[in-house]
Coordinates of C-alpha atoms in Angstrom, one line a residue:
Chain K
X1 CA 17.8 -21.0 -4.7
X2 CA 18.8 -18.3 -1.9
X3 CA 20.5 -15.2 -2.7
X4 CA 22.9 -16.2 -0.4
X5 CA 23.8 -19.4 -3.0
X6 CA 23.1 -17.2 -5.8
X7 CA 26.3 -14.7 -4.0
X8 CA 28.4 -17.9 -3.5
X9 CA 28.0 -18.8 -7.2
X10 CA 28.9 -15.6 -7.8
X11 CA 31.9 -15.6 -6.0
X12 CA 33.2 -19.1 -7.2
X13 CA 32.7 -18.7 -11.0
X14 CA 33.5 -14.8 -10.9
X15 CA 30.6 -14.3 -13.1
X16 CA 27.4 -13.0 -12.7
X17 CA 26.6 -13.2 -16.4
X18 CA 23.1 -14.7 -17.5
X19 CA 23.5 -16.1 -21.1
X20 CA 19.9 -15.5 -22.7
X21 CA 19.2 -18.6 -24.4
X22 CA 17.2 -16.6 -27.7
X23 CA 17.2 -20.0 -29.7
X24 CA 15.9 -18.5 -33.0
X25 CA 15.8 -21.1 -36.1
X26 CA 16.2 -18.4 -38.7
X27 CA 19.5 -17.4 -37.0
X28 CA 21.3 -20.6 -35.4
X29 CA 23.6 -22.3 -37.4
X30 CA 22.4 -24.0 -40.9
X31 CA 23.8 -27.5 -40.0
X32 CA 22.0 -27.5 -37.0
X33 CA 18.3 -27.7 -38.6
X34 CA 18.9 -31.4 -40.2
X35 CA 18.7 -32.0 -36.7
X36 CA 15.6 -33.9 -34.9
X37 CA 15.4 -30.5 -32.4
X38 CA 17.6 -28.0 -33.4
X39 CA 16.5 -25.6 -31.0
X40 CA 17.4 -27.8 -28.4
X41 CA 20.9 -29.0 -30.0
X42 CA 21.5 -25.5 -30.1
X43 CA 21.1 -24.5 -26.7
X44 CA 23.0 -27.7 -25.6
X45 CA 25.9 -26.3 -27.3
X46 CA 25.7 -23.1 -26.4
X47 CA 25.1 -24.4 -22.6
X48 CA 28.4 -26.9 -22.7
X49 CA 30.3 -24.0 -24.4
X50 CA 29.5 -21.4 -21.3
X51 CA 28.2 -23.2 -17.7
X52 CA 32.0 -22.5 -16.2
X53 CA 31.4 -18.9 -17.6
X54 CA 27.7 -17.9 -15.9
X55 CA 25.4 -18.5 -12.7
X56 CA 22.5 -18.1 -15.0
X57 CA 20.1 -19.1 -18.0
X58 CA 17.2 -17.0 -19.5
X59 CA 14.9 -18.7 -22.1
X60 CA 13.1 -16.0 -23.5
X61 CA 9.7 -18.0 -23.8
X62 CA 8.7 -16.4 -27.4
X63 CA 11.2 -17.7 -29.1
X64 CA 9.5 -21.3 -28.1
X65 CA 6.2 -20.5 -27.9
X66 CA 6.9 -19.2 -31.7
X67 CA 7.2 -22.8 -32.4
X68 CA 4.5 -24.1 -31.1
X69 CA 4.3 -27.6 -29.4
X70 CA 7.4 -28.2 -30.8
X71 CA 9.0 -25.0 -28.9
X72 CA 7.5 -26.4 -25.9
X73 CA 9.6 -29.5 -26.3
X74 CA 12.6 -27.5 -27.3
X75 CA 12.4 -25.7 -23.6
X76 CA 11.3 -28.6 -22.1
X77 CA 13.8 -30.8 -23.0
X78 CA 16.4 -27.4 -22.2
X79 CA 15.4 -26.8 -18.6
X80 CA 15.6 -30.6 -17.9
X81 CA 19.0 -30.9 -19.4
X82 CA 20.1 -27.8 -17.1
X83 CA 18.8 -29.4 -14.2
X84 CA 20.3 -32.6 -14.6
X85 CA 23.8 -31.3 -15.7
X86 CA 24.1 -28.2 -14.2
X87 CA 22.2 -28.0 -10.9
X88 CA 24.0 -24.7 -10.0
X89 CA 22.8 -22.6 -12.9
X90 CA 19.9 -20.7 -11.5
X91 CA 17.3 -20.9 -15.0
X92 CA 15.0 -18.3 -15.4
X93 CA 11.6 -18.0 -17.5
X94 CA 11.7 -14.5 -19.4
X95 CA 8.3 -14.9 -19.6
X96 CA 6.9 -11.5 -18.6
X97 CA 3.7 -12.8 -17.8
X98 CA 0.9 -10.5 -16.0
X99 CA -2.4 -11.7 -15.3
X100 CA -5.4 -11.5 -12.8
X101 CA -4.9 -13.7 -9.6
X102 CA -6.8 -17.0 -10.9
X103 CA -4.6 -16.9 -14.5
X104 CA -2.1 -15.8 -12.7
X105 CA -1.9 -19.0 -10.6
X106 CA -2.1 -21.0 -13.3
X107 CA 1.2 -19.4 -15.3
X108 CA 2.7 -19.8 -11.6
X109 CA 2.0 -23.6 -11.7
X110 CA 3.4 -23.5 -15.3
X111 CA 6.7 -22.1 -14.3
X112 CA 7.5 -23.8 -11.0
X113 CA 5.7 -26.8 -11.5
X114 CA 5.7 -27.5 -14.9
X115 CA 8.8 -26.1 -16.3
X116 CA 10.4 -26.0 -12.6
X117 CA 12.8 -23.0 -13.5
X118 CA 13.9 -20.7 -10.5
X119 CA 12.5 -17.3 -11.7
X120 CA 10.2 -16.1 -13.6
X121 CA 10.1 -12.4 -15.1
X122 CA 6.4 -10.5 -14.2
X123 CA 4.6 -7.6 -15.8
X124 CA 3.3 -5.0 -13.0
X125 CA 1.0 -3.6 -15.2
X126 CA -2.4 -5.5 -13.5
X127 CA -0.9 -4.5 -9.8
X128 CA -0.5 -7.0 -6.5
X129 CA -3.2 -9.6 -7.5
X130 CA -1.3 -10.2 -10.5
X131 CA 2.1 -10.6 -8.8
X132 CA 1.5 -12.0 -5.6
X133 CA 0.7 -15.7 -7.0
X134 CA 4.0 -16.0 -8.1
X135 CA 5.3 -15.3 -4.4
X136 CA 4.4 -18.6 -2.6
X137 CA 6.6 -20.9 -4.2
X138 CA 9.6 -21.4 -1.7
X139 CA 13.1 -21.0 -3.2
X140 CA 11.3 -19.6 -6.4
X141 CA 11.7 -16.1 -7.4
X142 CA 9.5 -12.8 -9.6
X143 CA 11.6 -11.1 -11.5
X144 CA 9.5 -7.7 -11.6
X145 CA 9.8 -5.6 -14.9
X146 CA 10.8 -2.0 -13.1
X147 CA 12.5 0.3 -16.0
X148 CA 13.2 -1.9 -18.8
X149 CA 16.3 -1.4 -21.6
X150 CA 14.0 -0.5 -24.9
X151 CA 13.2 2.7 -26.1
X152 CA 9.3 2.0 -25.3
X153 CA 10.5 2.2 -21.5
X154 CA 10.0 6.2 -21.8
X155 CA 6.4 5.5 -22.9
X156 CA 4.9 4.7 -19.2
X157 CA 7.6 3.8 -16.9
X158 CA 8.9 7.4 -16.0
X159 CA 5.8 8.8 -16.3
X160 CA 5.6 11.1 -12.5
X161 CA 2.8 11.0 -10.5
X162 CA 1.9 14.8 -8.4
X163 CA 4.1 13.9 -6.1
X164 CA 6.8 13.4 -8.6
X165 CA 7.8 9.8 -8.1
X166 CA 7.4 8.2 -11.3
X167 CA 5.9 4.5 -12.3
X168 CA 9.1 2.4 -12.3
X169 CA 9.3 3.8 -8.4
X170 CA 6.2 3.3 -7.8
X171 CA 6.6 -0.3 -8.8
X172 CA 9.7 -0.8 -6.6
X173 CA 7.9 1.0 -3.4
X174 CA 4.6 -0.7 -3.9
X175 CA 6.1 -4.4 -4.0
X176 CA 8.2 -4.2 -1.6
X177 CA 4.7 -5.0 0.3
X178 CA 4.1 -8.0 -1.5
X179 CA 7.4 -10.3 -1.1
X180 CA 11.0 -9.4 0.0
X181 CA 14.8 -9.4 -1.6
X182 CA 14.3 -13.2 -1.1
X183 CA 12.0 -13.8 -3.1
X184 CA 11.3 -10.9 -5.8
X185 CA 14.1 -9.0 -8.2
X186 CA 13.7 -6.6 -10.9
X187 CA 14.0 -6.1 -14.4
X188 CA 16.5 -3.0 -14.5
X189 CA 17.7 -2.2 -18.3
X190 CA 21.4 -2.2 -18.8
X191 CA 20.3 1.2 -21.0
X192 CA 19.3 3.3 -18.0
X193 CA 22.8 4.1 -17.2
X194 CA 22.4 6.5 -14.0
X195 CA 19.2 5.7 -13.4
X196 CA 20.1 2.6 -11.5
X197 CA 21.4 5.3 -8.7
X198 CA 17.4 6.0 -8.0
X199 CA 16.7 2.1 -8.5
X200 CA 19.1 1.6 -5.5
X201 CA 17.8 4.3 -3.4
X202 CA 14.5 2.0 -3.0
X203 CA 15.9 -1.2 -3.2
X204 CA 19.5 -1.2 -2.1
X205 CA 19.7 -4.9 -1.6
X206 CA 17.6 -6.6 -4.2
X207 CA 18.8 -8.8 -7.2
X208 CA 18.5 -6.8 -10.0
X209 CA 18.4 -8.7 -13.7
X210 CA 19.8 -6.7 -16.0
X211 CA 19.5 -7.2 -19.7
X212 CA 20.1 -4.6 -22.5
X213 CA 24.2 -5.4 -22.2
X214 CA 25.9 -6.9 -26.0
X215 CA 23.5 -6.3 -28.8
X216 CA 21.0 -3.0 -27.5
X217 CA 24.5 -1.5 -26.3
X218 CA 24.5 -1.0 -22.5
X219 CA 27.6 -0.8 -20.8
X220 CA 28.6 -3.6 -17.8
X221 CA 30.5 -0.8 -15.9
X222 CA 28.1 2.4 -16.0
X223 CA 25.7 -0.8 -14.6
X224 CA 28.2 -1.8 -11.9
X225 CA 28.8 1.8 -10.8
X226 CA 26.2 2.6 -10.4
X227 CA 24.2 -0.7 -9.5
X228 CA 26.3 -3.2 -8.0
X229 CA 25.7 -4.0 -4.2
X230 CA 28.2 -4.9 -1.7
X231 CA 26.9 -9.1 -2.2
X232 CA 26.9 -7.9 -5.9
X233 CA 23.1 -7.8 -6.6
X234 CA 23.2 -7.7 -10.5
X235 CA 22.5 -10.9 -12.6
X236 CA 23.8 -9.3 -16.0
X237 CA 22.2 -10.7 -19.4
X238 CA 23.3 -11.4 -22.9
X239 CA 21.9 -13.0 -25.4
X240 CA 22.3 -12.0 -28.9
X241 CA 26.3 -10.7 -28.5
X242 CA 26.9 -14.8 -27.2
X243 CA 24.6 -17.0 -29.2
X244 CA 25.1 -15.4 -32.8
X245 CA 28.8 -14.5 -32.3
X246 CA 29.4 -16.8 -34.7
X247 CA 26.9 -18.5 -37.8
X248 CA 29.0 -21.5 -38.6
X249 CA 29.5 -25.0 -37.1
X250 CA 32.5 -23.0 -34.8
X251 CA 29.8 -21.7 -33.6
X252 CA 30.2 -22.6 -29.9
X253 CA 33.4 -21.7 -29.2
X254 CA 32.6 -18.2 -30.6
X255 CA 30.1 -18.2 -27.8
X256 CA 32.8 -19.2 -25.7
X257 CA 34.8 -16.3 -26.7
X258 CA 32.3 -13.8 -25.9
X259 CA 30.8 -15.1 -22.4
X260 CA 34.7 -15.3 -21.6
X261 CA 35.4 -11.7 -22.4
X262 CA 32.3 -11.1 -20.6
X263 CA 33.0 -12.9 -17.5
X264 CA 36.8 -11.3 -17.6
X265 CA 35.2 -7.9 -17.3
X266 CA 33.4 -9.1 -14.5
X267 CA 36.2 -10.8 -12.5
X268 CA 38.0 -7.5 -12.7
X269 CA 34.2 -5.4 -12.0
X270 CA 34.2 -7.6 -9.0
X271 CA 37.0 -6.5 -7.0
Chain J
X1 CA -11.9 -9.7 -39.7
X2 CA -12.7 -6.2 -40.3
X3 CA -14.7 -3.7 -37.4
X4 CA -17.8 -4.1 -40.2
X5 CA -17.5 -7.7 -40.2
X6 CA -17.3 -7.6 -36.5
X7 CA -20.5 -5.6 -35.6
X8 CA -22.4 -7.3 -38.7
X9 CA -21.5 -10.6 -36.9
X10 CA -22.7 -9.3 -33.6
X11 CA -26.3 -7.5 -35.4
X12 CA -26.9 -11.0 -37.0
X13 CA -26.3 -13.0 -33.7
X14 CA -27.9 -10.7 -31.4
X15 CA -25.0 -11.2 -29.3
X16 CA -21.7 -9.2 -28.2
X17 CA -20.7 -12.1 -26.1
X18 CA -17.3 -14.0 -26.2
X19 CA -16.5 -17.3 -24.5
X20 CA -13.6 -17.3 -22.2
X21 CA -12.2 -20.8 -22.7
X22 CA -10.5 -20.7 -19.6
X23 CA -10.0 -25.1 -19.7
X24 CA -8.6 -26.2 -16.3
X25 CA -8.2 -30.1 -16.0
X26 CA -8.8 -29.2 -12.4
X27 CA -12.7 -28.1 -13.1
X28 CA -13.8 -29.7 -16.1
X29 CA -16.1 -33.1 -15.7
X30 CA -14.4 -36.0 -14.5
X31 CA -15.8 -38.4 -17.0
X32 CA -14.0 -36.4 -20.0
X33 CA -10.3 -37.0 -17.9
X34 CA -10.1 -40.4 -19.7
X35 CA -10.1 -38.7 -23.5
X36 CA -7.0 -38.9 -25.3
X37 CA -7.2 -34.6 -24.8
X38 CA -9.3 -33.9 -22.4
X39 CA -9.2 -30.1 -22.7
X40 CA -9.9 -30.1 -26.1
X41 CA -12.9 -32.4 -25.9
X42 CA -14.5 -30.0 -23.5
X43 CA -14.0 -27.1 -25.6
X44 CA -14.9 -28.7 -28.5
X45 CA -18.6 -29.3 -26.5
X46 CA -18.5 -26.0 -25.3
X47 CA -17.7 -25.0 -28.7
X48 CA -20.8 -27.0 -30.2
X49 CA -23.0 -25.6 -27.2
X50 CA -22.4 -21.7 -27.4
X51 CA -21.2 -21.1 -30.9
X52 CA -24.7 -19.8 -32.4
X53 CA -24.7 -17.5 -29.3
X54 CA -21.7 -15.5 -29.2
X55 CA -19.2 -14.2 -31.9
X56 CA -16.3 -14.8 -30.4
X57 CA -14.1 -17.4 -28.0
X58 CA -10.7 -16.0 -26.1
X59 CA -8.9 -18.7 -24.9
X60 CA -6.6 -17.8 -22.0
X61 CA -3.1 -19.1 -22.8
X62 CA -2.2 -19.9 -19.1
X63 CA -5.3 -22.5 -19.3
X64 CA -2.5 -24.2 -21.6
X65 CA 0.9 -23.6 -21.1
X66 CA 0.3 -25.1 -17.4
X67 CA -0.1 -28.4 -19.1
X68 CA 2.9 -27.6 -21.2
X69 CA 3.4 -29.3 -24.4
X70 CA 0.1 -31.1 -23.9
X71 CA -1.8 -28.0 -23.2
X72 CA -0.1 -26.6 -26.6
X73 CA -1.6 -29.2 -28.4
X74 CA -5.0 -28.9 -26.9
X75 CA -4.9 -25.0 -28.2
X76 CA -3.9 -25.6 -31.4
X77 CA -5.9 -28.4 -31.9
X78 CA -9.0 -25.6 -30.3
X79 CA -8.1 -22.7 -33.0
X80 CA -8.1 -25.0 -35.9
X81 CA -11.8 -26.6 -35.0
X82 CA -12.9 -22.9 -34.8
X83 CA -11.1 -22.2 -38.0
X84 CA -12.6 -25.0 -39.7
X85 CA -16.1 -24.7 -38.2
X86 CA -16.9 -21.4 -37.4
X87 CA -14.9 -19.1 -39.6
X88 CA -17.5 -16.4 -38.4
X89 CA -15.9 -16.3 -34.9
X90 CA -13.2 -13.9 -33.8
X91 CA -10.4 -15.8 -32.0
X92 CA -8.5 -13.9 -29.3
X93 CA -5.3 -15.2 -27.9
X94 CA -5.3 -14.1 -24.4
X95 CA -2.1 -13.7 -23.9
X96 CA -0.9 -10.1 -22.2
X97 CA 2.2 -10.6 -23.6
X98 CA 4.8 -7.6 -23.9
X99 CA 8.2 -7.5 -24.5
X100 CA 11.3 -5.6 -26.5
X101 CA 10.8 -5.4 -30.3
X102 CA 12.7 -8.1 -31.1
X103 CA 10.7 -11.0 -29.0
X104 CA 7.2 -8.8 -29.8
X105 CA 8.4 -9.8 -33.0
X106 CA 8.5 -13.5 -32.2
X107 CA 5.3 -12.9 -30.0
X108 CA 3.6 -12.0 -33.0
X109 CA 4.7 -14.9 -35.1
X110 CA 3.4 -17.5 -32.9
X111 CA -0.1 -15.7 -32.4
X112 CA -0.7 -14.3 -35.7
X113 CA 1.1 -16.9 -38.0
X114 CA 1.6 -20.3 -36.2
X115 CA -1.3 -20.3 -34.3
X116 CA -3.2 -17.9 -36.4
X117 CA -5.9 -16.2 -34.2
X118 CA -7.6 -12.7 -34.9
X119 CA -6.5 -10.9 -31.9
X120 CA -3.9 -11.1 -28.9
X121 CA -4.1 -9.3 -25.9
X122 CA -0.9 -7.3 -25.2
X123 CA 0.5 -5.4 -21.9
X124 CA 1.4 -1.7 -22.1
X125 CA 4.4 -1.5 -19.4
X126 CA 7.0 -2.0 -21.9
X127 CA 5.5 0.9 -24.5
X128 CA 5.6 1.4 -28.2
X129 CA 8.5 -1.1 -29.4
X130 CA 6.7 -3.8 -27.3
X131 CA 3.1 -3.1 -29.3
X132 CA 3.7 -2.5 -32.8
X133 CA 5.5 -5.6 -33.7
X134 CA 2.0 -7.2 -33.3
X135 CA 0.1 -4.2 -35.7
X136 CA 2.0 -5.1 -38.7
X137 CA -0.5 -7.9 -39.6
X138 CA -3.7 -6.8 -41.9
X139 CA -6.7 -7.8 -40.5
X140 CA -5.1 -9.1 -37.6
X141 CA -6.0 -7.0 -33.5
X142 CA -3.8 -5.8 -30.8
X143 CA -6.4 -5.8 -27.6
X144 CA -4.0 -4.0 -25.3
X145 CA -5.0 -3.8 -21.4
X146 CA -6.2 -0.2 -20.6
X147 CA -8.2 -0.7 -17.0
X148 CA -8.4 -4.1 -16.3
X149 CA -11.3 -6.4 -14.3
X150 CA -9.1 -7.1 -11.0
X151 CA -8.3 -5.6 -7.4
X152 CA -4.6 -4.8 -8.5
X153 CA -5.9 -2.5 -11.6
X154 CA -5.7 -0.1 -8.6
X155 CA -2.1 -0.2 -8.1
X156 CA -0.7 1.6 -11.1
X157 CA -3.2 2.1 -13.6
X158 CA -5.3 4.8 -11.9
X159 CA -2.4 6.8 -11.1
X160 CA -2.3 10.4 -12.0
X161 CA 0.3 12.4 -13.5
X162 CA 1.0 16.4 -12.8
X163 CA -1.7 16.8 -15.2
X164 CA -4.2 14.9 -14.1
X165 CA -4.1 12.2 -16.3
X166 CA -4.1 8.7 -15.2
X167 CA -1.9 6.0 -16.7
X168 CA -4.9 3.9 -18.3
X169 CA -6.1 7.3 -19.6
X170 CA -2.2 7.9 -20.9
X171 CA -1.9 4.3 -22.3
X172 CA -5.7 5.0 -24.2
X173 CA -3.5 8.3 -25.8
X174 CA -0.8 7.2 -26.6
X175 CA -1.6 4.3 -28.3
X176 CA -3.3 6.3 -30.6
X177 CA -0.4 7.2 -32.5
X178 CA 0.4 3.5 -33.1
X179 CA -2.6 2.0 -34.5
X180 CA -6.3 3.1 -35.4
X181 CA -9.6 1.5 -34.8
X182 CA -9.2 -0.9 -37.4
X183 CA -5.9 -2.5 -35.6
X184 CA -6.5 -1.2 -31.8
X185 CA -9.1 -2.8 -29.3
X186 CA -8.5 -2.6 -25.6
X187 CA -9.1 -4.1 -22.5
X188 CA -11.6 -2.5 -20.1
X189 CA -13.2 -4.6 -16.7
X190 CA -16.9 -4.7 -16.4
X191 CA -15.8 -3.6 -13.1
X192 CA -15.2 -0.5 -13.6
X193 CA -18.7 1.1 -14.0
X194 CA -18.7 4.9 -14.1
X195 CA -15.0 4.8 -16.0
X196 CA -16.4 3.7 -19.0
X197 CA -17.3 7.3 -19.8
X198 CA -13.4 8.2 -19.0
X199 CA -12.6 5.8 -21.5
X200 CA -15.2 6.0 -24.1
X201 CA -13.9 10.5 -23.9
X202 CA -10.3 9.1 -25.5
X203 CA -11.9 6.3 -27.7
X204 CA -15.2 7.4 -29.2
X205 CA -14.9 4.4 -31.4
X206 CA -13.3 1.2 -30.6
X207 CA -14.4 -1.7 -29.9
X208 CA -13.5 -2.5 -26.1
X209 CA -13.2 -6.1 -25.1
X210 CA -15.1 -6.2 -21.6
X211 CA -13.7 -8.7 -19.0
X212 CA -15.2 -9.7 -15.6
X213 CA -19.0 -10.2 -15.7
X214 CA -20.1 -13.4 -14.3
X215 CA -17.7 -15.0 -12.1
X216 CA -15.9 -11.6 -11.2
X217 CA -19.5 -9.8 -10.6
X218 CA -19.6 -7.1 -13.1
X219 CA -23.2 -5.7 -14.8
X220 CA -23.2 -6.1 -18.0
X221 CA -25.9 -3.3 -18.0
X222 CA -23.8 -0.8 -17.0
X223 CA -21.2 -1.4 -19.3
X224 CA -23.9 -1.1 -22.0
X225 CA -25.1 2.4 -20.6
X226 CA -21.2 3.8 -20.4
X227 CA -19.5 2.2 -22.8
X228 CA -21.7 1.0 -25.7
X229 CA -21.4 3.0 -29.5
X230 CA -24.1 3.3 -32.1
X231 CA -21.9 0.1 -33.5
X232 CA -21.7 -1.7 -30.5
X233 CA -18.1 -1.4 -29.9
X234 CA -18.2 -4.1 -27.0
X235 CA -17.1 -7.5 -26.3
X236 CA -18.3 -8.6 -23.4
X237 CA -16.2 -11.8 -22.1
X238 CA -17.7 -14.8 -19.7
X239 CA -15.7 -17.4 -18.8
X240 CA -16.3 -19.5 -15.9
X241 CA -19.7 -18.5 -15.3
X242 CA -20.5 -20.7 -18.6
X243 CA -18.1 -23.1 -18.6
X244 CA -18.5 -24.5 -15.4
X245 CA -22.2 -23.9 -14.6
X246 CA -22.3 -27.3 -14.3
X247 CA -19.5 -30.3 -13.3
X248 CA -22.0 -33.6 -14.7
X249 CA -22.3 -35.3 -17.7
X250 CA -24.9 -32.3 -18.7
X251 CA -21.9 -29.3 -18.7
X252 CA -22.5 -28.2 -22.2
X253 CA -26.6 -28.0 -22.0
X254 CA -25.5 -26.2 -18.6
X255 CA -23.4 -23.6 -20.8
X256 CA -25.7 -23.0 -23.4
X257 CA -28.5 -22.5 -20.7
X258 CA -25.9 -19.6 -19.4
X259 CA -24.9 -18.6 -22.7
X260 CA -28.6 -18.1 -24.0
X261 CA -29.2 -16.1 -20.6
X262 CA -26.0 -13.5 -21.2
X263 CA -27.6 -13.2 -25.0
X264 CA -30.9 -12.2 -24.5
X265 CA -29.9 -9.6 -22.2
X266 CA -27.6 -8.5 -24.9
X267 CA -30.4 -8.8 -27.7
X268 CA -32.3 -6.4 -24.9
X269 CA -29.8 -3.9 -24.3
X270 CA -29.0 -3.5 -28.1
X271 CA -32.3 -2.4 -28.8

């Protein structure tokens, strides 16, 4: 997908809401596990209930792999049924992966061959060998952790180097040499508030996907003040605040509800 | 398995070694495509070839998840014919994963209950709530990357702060308020020489797991003279350089030939 169809989404669904599909069997609904895959039922649901609502999808890969072969199937058998029924929903692997180059091409093949999602979220930690693998997929996109929205993000990420610019910087500047605002994003935390002003000064055109909205308490309009570009630029997640609105067998229209609010706030953020 | 266990394990072997099973359907011998699981099958004769030589095997999870659901299998089905037939190894999930609490959480339930292997590799960026989910476990090991093997390890983790002190040299620190030597391993490149003695000034004591001899040229004899302890506190990984010495029917007496080589120097250099 091109950010230029990613912008047109935007505009046509007045959305730029990413629902995070968390699928977590000790939280969805109890008359969903008699089912053959609940996971997947679940996130069909949750899916039918919201594609008018969003331009986006985030399976966070834990919450599969945390399953084991039978998570697999669960995503599997998700990202298929988004491709088939929903062709416009850009579907992205939160799969914060960050290898050396020859592991590195093998979790690329994973995700854009295997899986076939759009994006892909990338640790910078191991540096440009670790990234660039990612990069030579056409239409495919990194998603480039930069300052995340936990309180771990203090740790290392605005840690200043002599010359005072600090690693989430650092991480912008230094991979802007490795792909462009057509191919790479980043992973800007709804949390960070004013921070996104220095996140634009270094990439004032990029996608940015920005979870940390709904359950960990960022606000959508701090984020759009001070982060939202003039082709909008901000895929906005929720996860939690959506899926678990509501624990029983309503369950998807509750989702509903929420995305809707949401998206309302959006329409009017949008202008 | 406890640091004890660990270095009696490695005095009775003669060995510090770990296999990297690193299975790629691209590279392992044609004549084992037509098994029902063609990965497992090799590892299982890798597994049969190097076990008396090294104490421990670290799959690399991207090996797997390429082949999606069938790659799943192929680990799980791996892990369990360690567990069941050579309960003395130590079984390292190499995964780099890193991510908010909440999905460390989930990370950590896959690795440490569903799939049940002694260690996981895990990715600093994120910081503190991204690490500890995975320390909660007794007897189970967070290996987290300090100064990795590849090119890119240049990028961001040799940068300095005001101070002085570089990120892997921060990340070695800091760390240290989240888990002790008995919970704590970390990832050091057998690239990086001389900076063994940076690292070993932080961490005295624990055991490093050493990436990047063999196919990615490091000396395993100067990792010895900078970063050995009076209890060994190495691992010393080779993947490819064993597994593929050779592509005929003969692979596994191949391995074992390059296994037994990597050993005896290790027998050597532990004196």
């Amino acid at each position: 997908m091109t950010p230029h169809q990613l912008y047109e989404n935007i505009l046509r669904k007045r959305s730029f809401l990413c629902v995070g599909l968390d699928a977590d069997l000790s939280k969805i609904p109890a008359h969903l596990l008699g089912q053959e895959d609940p996971l997947f039922a679940f996130n069909k649901a949750i899916i039918e209930a919201t594609a008018d609502l969003c331009i986006a999808y985030k399976p966070n890969l834990a919450f599969y792999e945390s399953r084991g072969v039978k998570g697999w199937t669960s995503l599997e058998r998700t990202v298929h049924y988004l491709r088939e029924h929903h062709p416009d929903q850009f579907i992205i692997a939160d799969a914060k992966r960050g290898d050396i180059g020859n592991t590195a091409t093998m979790y690329a093949r994973t995700f854009f061959e295997e899986l076939d999602v759009d994006a892909v979220t990338v640790a910078p930690y191991m540096g440009e060998d670790s990234v660039t693998p990612f990069l030579t997929y056409a239409g495919k996109w990194v998603i480039l952790l930069a300052l995340t929205s936990n309180t771990g993000s203090n740790d290392f990420q605005l840690t200043a180097d002599a010359s005072g610019e600090r690693l989430f910087e650092k991480v912008l500047r230094r991979s802007q040499q490795w792909g462009d605002s057509n191919r790479l994003m980043y992973v800007v935390g709804a949390t960070q508030g004013k921070a996104f002003e220095d996140v634009r000064r270094i990439v004032p055109d990029h996608f940015l996907l920005v979870p940390g909205v709904g359950a960990q308490g960022g606000s959508l309009e701090a984020v759009c003040r001070y982060g939202m570009t003039g082709r909008c630029g901000l895929i906005v997640n929720s996860s939690r605040a959506i899926l678990y609105a509501d624990g029983s067998e309503q369950f998807a229209d509750a989702a509903r509800r929420e995305a809707r609010k949401v998206q309302q706030e959006m329409d009017a953020l949008l202008g």
